[in-house]
Short mmCIF file of N, CA and C in Angstrom, two decimals:
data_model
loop_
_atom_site.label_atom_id
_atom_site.label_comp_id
_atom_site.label_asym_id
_atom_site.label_seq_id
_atom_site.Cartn_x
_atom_site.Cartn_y
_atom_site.Cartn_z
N UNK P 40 16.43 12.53 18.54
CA UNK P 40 17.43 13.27 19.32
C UNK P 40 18.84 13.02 18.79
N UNK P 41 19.12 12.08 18.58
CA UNK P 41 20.52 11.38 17.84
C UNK P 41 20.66 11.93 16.30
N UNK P 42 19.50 12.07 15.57
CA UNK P 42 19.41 12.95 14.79
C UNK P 42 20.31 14.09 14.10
N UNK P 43 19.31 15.22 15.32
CA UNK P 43 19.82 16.03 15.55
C UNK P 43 21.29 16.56 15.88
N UNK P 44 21.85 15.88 16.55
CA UNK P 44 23.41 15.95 17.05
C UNK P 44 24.34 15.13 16.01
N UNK P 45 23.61 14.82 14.71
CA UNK P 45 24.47 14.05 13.67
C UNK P 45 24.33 14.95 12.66
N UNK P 46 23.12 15.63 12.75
CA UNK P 46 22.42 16.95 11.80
C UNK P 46 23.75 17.83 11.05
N UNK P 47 24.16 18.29 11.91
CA UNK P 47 25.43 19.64 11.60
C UNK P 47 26.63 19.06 11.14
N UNK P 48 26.87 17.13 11.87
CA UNK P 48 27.99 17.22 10.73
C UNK P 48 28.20 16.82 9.68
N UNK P 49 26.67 16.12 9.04
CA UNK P 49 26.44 15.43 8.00
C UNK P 49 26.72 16.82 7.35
N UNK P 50 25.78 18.00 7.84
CA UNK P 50 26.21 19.74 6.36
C UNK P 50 27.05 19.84 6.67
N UNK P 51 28.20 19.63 7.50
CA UNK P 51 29.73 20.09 7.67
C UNK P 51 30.28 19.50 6.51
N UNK P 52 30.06 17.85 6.28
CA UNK P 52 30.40 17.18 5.56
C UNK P 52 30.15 17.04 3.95
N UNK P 53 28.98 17.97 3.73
CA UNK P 53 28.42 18.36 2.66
C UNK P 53 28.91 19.53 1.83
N UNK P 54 29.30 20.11 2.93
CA UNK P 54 29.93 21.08 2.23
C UNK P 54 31.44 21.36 2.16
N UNK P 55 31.82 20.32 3.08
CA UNK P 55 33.48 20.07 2.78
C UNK P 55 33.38 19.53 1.43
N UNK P 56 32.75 18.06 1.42
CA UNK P 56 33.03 17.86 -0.22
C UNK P 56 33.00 18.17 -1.13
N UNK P 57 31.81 19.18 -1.01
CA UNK P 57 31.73 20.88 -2.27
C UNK P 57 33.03 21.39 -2.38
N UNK P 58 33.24 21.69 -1.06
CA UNK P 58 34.27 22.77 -1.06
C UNK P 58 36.13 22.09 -2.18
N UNK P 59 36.23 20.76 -1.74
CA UNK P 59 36.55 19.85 -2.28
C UNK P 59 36.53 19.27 -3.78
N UNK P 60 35.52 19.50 -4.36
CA UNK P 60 35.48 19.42 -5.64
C UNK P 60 35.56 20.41 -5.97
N UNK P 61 35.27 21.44 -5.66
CA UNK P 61 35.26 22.80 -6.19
C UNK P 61 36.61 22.98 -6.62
N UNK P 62 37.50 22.80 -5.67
CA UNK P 62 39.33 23.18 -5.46
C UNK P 62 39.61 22.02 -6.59
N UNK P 63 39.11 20.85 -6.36
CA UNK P 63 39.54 19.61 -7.67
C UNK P 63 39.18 20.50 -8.79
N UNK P 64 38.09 20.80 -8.92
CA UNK P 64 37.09 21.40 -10.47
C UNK P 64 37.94 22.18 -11.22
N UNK P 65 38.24 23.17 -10.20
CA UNK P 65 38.97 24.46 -10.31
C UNK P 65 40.58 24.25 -11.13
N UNK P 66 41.18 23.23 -11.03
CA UNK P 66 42.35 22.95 -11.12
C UNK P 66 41.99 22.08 -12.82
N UNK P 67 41.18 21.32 -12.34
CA UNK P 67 40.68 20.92 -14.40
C UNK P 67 40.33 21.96 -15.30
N UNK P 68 39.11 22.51 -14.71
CA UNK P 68 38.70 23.65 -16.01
C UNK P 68 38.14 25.01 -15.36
N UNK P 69 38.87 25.14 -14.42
CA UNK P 69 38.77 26.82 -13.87
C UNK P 69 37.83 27.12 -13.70
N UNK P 70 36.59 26.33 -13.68
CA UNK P 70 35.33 26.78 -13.23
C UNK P 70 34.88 25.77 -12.23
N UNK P 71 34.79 26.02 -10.61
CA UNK P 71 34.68 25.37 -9.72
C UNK P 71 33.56 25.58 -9.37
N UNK P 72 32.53 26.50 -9.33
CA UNK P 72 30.74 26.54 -9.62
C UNK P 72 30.68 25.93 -10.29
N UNK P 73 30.85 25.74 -11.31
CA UNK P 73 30.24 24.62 -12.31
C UNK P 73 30.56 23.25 -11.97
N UNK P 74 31.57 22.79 -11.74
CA UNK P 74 32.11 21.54 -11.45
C UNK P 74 31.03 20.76 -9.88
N UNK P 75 31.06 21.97 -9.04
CA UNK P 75 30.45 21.71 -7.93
C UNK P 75 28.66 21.23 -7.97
N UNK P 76 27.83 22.46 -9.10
CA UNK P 76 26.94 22.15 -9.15
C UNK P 76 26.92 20.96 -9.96
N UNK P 77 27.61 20.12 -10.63
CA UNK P 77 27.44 19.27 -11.88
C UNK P 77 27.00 17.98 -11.09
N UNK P 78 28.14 18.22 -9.33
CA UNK P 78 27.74 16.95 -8.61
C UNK P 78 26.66 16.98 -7.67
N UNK P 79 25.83 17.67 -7.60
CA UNK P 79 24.48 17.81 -6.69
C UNK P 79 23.65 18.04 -7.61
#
């Protein structure tokens, strides 16, 4: 049950840090897909 209610912000948090490297990535070598997938 505790789980569950930790569930959504662990992917909140997953995908902030994507979102996060992406904007970092983006600013090194203009490709922020790439940068993003390099870290998952």
């Amino acid at each position: 049950m505790g789980y569950k209610r930790i569930q959504p912000l662990f992917i909140g948090l997953v995908f902030g840090f994507m979102f996060l490297v992406a904007s970092l990535g983006n600013k090194v070598n203009k490709n922020p897909i790439k940068a993003s997938l390099a870290i998952i």
